[in-house]
Every structure is written in C-alpha cells, then in structure tokens.
PDB file of N, CA and C in Angstrom:
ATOM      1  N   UNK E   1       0.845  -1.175   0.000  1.00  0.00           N
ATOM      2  CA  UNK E   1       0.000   0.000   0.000  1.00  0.00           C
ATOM      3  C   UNK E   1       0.896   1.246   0.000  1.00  0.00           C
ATOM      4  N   UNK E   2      -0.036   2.216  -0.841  1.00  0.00           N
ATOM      5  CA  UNK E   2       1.264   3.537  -0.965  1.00  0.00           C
ATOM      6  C   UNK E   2       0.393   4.348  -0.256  1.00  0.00           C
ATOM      7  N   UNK E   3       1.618   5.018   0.941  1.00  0.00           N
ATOM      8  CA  UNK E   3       1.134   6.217   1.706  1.00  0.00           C
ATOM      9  C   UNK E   3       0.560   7.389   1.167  1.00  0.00           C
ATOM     10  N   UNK E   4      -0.862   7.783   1.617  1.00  0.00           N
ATOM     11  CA  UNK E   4      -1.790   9.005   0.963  1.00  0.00           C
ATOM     12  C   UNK E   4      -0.802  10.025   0.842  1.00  0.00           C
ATOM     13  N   UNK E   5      -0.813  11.027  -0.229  1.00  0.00           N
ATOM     14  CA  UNK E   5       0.371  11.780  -0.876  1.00  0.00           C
ATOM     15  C   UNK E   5       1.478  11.465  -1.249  1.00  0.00           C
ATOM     16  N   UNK E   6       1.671  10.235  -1.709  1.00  0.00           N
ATOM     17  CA  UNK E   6       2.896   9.912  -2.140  1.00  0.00           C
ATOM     18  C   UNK E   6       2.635   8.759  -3.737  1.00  0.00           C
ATOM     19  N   UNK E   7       3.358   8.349  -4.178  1.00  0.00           N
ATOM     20  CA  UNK E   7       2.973   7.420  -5.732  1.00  0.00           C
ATOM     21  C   UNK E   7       3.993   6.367  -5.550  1.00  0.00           C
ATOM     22  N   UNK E   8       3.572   5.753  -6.326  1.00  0.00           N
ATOM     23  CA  UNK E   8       4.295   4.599  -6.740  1.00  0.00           C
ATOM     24  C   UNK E   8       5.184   4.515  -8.140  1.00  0.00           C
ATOM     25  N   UNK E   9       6.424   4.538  -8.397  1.00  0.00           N
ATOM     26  CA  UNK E   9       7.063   4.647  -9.680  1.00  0.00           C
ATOM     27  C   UNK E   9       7.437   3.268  -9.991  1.00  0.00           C
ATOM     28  N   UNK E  10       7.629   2.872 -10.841  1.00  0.00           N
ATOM     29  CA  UNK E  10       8.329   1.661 -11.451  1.00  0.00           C
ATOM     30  C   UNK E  10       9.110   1.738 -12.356  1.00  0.00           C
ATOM     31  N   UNK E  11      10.184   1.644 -12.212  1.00  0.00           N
ATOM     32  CA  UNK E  11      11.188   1.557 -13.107  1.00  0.00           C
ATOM     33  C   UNK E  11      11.869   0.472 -14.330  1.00  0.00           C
ATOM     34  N   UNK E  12      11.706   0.732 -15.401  1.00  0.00           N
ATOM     35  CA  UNK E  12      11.529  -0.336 -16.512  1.00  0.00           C
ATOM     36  C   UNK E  12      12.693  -1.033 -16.399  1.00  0.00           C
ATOM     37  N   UNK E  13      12.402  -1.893 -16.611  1.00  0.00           N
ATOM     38  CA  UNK E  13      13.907  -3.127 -16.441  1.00  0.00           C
ATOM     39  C   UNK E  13      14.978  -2.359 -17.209  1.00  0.00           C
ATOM     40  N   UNK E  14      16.226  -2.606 -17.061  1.00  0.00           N
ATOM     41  CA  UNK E  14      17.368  -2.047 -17.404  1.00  0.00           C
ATOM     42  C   UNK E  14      18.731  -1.954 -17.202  1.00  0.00           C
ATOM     43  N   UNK E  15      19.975  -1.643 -17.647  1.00  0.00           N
ATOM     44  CA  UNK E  15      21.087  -1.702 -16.644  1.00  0.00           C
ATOM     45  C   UNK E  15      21.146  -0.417 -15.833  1.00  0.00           C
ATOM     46  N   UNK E  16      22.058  -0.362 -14.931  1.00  0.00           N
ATOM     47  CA  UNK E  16      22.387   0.719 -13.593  1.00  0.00           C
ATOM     48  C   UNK E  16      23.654   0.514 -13.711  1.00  0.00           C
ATOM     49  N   UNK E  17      24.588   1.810 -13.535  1.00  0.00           N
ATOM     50  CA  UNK E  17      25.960   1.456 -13.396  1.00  0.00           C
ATOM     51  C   UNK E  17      25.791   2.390 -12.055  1.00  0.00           C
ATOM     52  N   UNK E  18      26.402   2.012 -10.884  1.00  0.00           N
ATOM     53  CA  UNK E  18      25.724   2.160  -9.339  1.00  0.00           C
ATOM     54  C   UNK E  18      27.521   2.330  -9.249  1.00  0.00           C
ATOM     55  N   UNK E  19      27.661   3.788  -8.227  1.00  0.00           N
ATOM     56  CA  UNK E  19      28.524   4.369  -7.687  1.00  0.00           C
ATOM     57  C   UNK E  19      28.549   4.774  -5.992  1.00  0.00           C
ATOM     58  N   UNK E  20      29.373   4.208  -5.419  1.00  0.00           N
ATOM     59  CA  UNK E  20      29.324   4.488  -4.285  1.00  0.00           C
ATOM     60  C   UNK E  20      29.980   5.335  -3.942  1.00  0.00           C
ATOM     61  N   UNK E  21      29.411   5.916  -2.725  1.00  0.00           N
ATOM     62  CA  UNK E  21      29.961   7.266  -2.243  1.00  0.00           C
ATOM     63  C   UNK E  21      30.030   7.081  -0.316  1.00  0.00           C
ATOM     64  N   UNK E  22      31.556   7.503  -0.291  1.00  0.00           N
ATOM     65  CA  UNK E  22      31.906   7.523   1.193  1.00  0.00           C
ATOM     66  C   UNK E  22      32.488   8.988   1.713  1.00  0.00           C
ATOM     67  N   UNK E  23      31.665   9.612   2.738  1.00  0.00           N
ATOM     68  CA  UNK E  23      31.846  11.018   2.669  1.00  0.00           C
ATOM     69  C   UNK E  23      30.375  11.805   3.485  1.00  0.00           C
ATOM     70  N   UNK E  24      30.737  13.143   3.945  1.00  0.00           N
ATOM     71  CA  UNK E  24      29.426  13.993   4.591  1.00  0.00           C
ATOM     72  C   UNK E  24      28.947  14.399   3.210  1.00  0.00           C
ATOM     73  N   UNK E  25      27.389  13.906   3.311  1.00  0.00           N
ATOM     74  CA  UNK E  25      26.435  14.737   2.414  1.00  0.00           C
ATOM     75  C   UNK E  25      26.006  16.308   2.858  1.00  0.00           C
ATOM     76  N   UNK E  26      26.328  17.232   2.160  1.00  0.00           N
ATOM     77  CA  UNK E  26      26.217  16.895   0.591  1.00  0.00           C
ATOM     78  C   UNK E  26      27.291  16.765  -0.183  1.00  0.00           C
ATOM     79  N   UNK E  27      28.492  17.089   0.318  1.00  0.00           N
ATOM     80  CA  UNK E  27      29.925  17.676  -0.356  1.00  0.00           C
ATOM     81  C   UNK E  27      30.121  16.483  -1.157  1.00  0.00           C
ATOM     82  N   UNK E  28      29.973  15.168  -0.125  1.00  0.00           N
ATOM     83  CA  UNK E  28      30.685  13.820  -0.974  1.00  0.00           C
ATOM     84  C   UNK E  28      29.841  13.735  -2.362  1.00  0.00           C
ATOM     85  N   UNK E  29      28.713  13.545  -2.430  1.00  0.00           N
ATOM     86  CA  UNK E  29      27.764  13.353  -2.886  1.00  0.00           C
ATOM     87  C   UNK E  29      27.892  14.297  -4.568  1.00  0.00           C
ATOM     88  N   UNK E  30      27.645  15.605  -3.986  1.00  0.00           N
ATOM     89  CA  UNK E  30      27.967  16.560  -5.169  1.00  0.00           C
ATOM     90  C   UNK E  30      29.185  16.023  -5.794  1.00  0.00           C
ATOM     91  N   UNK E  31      30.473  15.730  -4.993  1.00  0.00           N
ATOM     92  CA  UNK E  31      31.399  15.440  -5.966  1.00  0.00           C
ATOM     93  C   UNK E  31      31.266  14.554  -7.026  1.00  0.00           C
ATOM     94  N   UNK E  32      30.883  13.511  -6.066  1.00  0.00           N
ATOM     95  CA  UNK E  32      30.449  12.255  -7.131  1.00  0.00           C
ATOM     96  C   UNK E  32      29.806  12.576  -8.518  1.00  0.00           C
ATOM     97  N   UNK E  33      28.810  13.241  -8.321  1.00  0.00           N
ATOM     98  CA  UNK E  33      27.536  13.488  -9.195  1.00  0.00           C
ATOM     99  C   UNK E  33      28.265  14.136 -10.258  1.00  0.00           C
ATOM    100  N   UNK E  34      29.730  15.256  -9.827  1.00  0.00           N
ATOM    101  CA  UNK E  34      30.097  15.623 -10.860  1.00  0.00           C
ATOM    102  C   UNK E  34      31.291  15.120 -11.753  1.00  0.00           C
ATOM    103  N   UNK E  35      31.617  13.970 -11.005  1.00  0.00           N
ATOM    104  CA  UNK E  35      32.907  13.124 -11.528  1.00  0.00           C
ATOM    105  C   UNK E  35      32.299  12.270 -12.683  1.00  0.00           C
ATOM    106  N   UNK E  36      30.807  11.784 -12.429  1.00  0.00           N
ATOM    107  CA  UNK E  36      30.058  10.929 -13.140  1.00  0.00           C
ATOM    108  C   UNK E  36      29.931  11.589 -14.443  1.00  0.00           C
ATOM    109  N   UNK E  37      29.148  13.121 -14.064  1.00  0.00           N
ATOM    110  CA  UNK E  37      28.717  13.162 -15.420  1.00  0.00           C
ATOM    111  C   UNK E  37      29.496  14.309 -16.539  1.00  0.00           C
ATOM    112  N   UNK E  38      30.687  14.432 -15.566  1.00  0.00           N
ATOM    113  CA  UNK E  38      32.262  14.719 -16.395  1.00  0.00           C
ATOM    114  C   UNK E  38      32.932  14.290 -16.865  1.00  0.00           C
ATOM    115  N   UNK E  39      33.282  13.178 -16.150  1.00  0.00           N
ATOM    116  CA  UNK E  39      34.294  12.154 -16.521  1.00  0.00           C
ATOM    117  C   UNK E  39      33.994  11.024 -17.031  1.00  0.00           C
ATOM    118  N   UNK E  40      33.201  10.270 -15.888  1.00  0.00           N
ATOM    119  CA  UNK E  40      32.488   8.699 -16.514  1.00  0.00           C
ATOM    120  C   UNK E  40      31.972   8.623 -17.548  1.00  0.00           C
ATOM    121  N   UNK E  41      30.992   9.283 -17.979  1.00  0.00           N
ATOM    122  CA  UNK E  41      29.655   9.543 -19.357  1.00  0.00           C
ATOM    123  C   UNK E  41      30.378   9.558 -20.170  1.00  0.00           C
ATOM    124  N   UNK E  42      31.032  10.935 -20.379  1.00  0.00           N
ATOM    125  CA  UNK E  42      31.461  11.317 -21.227  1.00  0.00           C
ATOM    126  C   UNK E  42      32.701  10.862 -22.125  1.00  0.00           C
ATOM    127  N   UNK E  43      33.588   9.857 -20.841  1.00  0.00           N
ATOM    128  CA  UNK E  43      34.801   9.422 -20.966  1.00  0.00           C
ATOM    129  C   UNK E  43      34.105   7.690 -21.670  1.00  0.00           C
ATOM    130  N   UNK E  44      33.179   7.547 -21.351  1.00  0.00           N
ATOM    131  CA  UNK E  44      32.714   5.873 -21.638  1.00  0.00           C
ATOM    132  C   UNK E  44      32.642   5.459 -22.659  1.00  0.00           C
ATOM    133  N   UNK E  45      33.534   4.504 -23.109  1.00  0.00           N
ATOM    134  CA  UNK E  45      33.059   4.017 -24.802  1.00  0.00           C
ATOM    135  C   UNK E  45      31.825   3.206 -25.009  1.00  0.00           C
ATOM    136  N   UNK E  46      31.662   2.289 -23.771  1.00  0.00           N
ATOM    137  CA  UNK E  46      30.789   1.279 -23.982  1.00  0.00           C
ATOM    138  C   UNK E  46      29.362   1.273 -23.469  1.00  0.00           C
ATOM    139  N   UNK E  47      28.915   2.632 -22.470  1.00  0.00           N
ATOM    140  CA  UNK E  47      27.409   3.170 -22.008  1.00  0.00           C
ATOM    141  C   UNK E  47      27.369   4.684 -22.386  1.00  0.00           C
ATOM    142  N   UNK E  48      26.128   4.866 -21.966  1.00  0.00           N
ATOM    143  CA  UNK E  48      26.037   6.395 -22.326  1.00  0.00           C
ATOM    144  C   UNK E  48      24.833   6.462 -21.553  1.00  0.00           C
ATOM    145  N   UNK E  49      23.746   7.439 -20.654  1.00  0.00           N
ATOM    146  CA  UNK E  49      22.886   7.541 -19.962  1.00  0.00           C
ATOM    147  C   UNK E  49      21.721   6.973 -20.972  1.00  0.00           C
ATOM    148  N   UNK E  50      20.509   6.197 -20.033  1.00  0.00           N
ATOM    149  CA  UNK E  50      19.471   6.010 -20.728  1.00  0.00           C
ATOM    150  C   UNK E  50      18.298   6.855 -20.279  1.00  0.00           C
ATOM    151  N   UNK E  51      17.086   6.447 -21.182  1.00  0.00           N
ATOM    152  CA  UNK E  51      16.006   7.333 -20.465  1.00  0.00           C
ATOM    153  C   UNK E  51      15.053   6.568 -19.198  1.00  0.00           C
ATOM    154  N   UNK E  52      15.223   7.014 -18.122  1.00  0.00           N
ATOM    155  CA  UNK E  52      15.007   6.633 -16.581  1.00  0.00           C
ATOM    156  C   UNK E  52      15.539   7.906 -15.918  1.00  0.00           C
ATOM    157  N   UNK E  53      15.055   7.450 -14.612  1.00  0.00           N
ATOM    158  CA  UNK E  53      15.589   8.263 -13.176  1.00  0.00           C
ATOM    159  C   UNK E  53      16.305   7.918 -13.206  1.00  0.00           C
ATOM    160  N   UNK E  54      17.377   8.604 -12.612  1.00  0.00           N
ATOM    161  CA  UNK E  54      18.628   8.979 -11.669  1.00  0.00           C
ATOM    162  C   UNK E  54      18.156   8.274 -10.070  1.00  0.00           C
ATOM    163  N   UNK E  55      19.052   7.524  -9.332  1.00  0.00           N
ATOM    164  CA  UNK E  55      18.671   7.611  -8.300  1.00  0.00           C
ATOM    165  C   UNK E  55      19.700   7.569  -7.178  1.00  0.00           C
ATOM    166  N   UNK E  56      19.353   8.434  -6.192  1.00  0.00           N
ATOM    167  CA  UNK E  56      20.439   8.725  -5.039  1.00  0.00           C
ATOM    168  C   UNK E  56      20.208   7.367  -3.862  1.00  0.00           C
ATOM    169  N   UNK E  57      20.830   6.849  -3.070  1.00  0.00           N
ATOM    170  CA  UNK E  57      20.485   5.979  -2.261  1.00  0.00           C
ATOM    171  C   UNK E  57      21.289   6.295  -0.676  1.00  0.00           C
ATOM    172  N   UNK E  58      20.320   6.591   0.311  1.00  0.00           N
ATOM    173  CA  UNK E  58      21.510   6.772   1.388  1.00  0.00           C
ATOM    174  C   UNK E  58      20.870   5.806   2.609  1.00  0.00           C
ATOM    175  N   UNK E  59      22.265   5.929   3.674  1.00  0.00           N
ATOM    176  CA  UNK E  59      22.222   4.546   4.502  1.00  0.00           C
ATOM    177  C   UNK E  59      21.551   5.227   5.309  1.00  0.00           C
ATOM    178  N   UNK E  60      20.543   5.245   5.683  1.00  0.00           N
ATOM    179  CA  UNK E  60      19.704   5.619   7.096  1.00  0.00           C
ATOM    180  C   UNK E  60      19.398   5.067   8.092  1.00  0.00           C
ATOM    181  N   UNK E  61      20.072   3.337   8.460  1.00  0.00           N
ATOM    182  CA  UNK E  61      20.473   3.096   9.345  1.00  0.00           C
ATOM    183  C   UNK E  61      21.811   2.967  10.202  1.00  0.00           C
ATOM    184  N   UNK E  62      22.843   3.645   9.539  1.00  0.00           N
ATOM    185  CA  UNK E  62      23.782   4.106   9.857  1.00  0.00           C
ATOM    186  C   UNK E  62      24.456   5.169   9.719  1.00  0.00           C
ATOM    187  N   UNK E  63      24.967   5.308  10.852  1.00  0.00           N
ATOM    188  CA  UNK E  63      25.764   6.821  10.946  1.00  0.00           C
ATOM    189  C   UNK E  63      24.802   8.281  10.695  1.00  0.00           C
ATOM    190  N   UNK E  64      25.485   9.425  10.308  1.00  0.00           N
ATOM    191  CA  UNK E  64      24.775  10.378  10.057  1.00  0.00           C
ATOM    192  C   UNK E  64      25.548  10.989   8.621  1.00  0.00           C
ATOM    193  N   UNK E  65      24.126  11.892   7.988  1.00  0.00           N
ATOM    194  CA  UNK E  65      24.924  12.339   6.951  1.00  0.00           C
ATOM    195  C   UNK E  65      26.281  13.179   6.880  1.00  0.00           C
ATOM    196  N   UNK E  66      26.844  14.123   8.265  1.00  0.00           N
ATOM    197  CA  UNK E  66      27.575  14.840   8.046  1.00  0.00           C
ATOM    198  C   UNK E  66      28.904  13.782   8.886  1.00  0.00           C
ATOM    199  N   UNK E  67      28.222  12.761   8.665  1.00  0.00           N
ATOM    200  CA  UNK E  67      29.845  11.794   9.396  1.00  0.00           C
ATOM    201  C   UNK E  67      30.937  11.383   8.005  1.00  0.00           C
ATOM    202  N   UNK E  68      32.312  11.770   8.282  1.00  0.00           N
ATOM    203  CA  UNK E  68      33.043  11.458   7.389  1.00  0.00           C
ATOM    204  C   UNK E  68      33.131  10.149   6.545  1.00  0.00           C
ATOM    205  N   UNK E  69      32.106   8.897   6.942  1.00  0.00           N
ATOM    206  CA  UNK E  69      32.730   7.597   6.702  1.00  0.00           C
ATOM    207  C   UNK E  69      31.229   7.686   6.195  1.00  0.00           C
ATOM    208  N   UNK E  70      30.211   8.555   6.005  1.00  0.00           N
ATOM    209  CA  UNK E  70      28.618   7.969   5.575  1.00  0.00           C
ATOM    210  C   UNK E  70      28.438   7.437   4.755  1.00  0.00           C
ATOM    211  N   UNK E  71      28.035   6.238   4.137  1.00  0.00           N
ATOM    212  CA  UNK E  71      27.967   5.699   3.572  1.00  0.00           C
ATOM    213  C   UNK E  71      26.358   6.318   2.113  1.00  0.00           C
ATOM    214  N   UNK E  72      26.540   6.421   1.018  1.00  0.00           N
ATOM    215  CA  UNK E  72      25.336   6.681  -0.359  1.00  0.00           C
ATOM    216  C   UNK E  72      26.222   6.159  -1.488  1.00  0.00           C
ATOM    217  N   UNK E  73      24.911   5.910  -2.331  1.00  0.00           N
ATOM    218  CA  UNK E  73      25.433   5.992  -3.508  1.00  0.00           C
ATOM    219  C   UNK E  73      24.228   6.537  -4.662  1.00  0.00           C
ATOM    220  N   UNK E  74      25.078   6.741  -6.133  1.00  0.00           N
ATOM    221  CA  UNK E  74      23.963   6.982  -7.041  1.00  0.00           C
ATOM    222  C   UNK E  74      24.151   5.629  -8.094  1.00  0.00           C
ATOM    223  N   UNK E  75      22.710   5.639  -8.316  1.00  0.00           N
ATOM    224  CA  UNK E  75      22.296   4.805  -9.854  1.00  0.00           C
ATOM    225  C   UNK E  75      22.051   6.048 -10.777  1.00  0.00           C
ATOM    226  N   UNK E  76      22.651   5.574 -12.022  1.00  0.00           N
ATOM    227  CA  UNK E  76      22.335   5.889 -13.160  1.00  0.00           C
ATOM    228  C   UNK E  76      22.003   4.892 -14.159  1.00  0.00           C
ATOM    229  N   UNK E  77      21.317   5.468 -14.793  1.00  0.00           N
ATOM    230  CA  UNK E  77      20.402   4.226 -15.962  1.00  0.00           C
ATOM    231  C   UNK E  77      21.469   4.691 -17.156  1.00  0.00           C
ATOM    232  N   UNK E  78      21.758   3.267 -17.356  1.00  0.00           N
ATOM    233  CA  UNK E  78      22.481   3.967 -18.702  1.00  0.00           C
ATOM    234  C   UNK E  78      21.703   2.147 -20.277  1.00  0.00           C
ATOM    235  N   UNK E  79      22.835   2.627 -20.782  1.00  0.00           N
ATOM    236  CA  UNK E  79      22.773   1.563 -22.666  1.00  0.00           C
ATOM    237  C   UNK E  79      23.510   1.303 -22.569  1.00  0.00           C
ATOM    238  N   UNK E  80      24.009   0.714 -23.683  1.00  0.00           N
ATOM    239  CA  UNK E  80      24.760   0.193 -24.471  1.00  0.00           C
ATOM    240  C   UNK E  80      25.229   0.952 -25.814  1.00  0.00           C
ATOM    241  N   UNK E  81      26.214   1.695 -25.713  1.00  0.00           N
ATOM    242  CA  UNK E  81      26.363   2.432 -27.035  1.00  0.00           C
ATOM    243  C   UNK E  81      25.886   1.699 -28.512  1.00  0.00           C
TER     244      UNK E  81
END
C-alpha cells in the first residue's frame, strides 16, 4: 500500500551502473555526481545515460549524513552504445 500523498514509480527493467559514495552529504555526494557526469559519461566508450531516473540511495540506518565515513550511492540508468 502507498502512503496518501505519495505514488508509486516503477522503473523499466534495465542496466544501472551504481557508484558508491563515502563522505558527509552533501559535499561527498555533489562530488560524485560531478565526476560521473564529467568524466564517466562522457569518458565511456561502452554506455552512455538512458532514459530513466537517476537515483540517489543513502544509509539511514547508519551513521549520520555529516559523518566522514557515511555511507550513499547513485544509480544511473544507462545503454549500451
């Protein structure tokens, strides 16, 4: 059951190339986000982003976000060139 004001998304089958991130949010986080879509994407011969969400993932049963060791990561949907 989905909580009143909120939806349900589904995400179409696909690959994820999933990046982890160790670091206080937001700083770690931002970096990441911009190493990905500077370097990784752009640098990649063999993916390139697909059409899907982006998705951030953080550990909320451990630690806190501004602890040096916090554990997130992002998915990105990507192809196959």
């Amino acid at each position: 059951m989905v909580p009143e004001g909120m939806m349900l998304y589904e995400f179409p089958q696909g690959d994820w190339a999933v990046f982890d991130c160790v670091g206080a949010i937001p700083k770690a986080l931002q970096s990441l986000n911009t190493r990905i879509f500077k370097e990784w994407l752009p640098g990649n011969p063999d993916f390139e982003i697909s059409e899907n969400a982006n998705v951030e993932w953080y550990d909320c049963m451990n630690g806190e976000k501004t602890d040096s060791d916090y554990h997130s990561a992002v998915w990105i949907p990507v192809k196959r060139k």
